[in-house]
Coordinates of C-alpha atoms in Angstrom, one line a residue:
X170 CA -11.7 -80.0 -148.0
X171 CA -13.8 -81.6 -150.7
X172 CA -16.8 -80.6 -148.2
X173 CA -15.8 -76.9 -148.7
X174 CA -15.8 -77.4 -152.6
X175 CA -19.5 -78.6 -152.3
X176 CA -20.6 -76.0 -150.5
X177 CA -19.0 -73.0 -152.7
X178 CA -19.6 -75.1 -156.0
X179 CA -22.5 -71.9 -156.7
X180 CA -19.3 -69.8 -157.2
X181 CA -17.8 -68.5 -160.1
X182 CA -14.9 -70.5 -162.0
X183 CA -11.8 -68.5 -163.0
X184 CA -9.0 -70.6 -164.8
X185 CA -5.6 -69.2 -165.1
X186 CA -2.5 -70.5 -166.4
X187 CA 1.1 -71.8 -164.3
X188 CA 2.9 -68.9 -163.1
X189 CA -0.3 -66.3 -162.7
X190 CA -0.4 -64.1 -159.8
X191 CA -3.6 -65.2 -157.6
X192 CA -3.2 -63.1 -154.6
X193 CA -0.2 -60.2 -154.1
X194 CA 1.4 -59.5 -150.7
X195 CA 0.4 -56.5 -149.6
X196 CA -2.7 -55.9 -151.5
X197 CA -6.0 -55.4 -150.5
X198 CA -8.1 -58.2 -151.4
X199 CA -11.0 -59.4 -149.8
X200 CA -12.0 -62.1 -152.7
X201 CA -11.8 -65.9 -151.5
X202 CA -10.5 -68.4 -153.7
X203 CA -11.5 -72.3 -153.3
X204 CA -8.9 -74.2 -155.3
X205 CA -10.4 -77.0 -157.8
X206 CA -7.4 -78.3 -159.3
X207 CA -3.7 -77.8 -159.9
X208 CA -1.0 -76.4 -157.0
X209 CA -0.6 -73.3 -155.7
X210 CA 2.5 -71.9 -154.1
X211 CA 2.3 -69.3 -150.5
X212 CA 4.8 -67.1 -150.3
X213 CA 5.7 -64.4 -147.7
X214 CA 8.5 -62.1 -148.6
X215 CA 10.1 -64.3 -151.6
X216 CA 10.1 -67.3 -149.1
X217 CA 7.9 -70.3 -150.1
X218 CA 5.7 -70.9 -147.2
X219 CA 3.7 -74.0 -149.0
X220 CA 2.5 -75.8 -151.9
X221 CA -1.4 -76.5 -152.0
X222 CA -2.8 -79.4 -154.5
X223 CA -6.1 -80.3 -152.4
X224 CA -9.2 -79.5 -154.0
X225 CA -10.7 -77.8 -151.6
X226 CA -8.0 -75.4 -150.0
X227 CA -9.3 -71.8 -149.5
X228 CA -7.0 -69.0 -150.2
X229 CA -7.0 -65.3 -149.3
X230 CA -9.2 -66.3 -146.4
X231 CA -6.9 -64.7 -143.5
X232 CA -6.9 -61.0 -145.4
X233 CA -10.6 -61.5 -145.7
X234 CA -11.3 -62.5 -142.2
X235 CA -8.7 -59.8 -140.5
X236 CA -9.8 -57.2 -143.1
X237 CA -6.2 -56.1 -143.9
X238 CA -4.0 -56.2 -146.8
X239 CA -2.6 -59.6 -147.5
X240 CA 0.3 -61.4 -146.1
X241 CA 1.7 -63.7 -148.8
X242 CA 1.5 -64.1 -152.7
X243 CA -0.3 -66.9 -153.9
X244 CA 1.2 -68.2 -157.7
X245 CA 0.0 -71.1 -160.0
X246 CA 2.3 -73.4 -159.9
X247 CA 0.0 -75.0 -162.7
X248 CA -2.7 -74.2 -164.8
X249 CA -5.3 -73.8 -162.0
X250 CA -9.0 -74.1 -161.9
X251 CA -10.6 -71.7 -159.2
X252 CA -13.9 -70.8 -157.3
X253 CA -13.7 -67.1 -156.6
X254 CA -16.0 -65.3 -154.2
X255 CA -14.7 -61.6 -155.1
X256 CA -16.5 -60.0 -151.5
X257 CA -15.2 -62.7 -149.3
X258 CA -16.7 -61.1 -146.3
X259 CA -20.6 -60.9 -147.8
X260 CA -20.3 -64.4 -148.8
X261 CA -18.6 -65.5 -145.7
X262 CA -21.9 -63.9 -143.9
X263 CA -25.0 -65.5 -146.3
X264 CA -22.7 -69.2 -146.0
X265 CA -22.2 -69.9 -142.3
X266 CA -21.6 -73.5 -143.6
X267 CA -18.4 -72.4 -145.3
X268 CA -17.4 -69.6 -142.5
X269 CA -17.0 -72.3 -139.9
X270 CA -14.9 -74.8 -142.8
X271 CA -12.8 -71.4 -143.2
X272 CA -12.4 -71.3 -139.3
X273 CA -11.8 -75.0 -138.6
X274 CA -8.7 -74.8 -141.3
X275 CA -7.4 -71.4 -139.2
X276 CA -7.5 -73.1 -136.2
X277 CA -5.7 -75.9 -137.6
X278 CA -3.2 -74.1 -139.1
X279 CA -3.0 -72.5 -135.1
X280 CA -2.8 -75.5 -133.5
X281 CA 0.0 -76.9 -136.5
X282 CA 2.0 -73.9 -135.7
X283 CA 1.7 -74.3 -131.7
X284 CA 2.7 -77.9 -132.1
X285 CA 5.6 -76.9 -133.5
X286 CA 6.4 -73.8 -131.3
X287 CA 6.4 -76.6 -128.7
X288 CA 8.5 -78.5 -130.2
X289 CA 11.0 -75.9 -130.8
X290 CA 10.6 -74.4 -127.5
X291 CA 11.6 -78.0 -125.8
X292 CA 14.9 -77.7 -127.6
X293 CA 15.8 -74.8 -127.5
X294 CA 14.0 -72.8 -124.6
X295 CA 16.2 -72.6 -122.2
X296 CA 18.7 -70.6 -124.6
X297 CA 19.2 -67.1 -124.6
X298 CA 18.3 -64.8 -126.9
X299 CA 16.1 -64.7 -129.4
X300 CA 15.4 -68.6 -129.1
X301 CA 14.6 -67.5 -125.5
X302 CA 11.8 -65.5 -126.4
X303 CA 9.7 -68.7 -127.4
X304 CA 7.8 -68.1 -123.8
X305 CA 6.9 -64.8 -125.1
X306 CA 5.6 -66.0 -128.3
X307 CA 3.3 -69.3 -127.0
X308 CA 1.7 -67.1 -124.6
X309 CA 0.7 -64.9 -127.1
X310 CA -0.3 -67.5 -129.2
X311 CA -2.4 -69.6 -126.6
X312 CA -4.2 -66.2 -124.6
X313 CA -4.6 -64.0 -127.8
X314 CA -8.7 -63.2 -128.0
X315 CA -8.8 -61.0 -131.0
X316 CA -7.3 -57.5 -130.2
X317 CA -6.3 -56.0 -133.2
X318 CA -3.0 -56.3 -134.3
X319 CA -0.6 -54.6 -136.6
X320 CA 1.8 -56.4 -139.1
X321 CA 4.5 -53.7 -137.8
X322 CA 7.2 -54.4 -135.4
X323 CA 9.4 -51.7 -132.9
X324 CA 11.7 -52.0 -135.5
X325 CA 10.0 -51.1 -138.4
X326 CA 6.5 -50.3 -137.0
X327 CA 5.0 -49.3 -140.6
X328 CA 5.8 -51.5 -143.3
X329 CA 5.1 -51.1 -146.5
X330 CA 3.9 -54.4 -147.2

């Protein structure tokens, strides 16, 4: 991570106090944040995902990479110090350096979530269900090569988030 912060140390700083708003679901963004110091929280519809403190982490990376409206809210949980590239994309292009840190941490955030999928499946697999859908879901997981997907469901194929 610290490898990430060298390379985007060019960047502006933006400091902002515990509590801010850094990123809103459901907006469009496009900026990429590099976090300096403090901890961040990710949430995704009022549910805490995960609590950042490394120097290092990127945020708003997955809205800026899948051009789309972001998926979770990113809050201060401290005062925060930030590196802010406000057209992710451009700057994702003129630093290949920091594109392929970006997609080393997406693919291990994959292969976290796989490992666990795993797990889960091994327990409870064999149930019916929902739990029995976990086939379904790893396959899509593991063969998935990039056809465009929408955050809708048959339920509810057009949120508004």
């Amino acid at each position: 991570m610290t490898d990430l912060l060298t390379q985007c140390d060019g960047l502006p700083h933006r400091s902002l106090e515990a509590g801010s708003t850094i990123i809103e679901q459901g907006e469009i963004g496009g900026t990429i944040f590099v976090l300096v110091d403090g901890q961040v929280q990710i949430e995704r519809d009022a549910t805490v995902l995960a609590v950042l403190d490394t120097p290092g982490a990127v945020l708003g990376e997955m809205s800026t990479v899948l051009n789309r409206p972001s998926t979770a809210s990113v809050r201060a949980v401290t005062d925060v110090t930030l590196l802010v590239a406000t057209d992710g994309a451009a700057f994702l292009h003129q630093h290949p350096e920091v594109l392929l840190e970006v997609a080393r941490t997406l693919a291990t955030r994959l292969d976290n979530l796989t490992g666990h999928l795993v797990d889960v499946k091994r327990q409870y697999g064999q149930a019916g269900g929902h739990l029995g859908m976990l086939d379904d879901v790893l396959s899509t997981l593991m063969h998935h090569q990039g056809r465009q997907i929408s955050s809708g469901s048959a339920r509810l194929p057009d949120p508004d988030y």
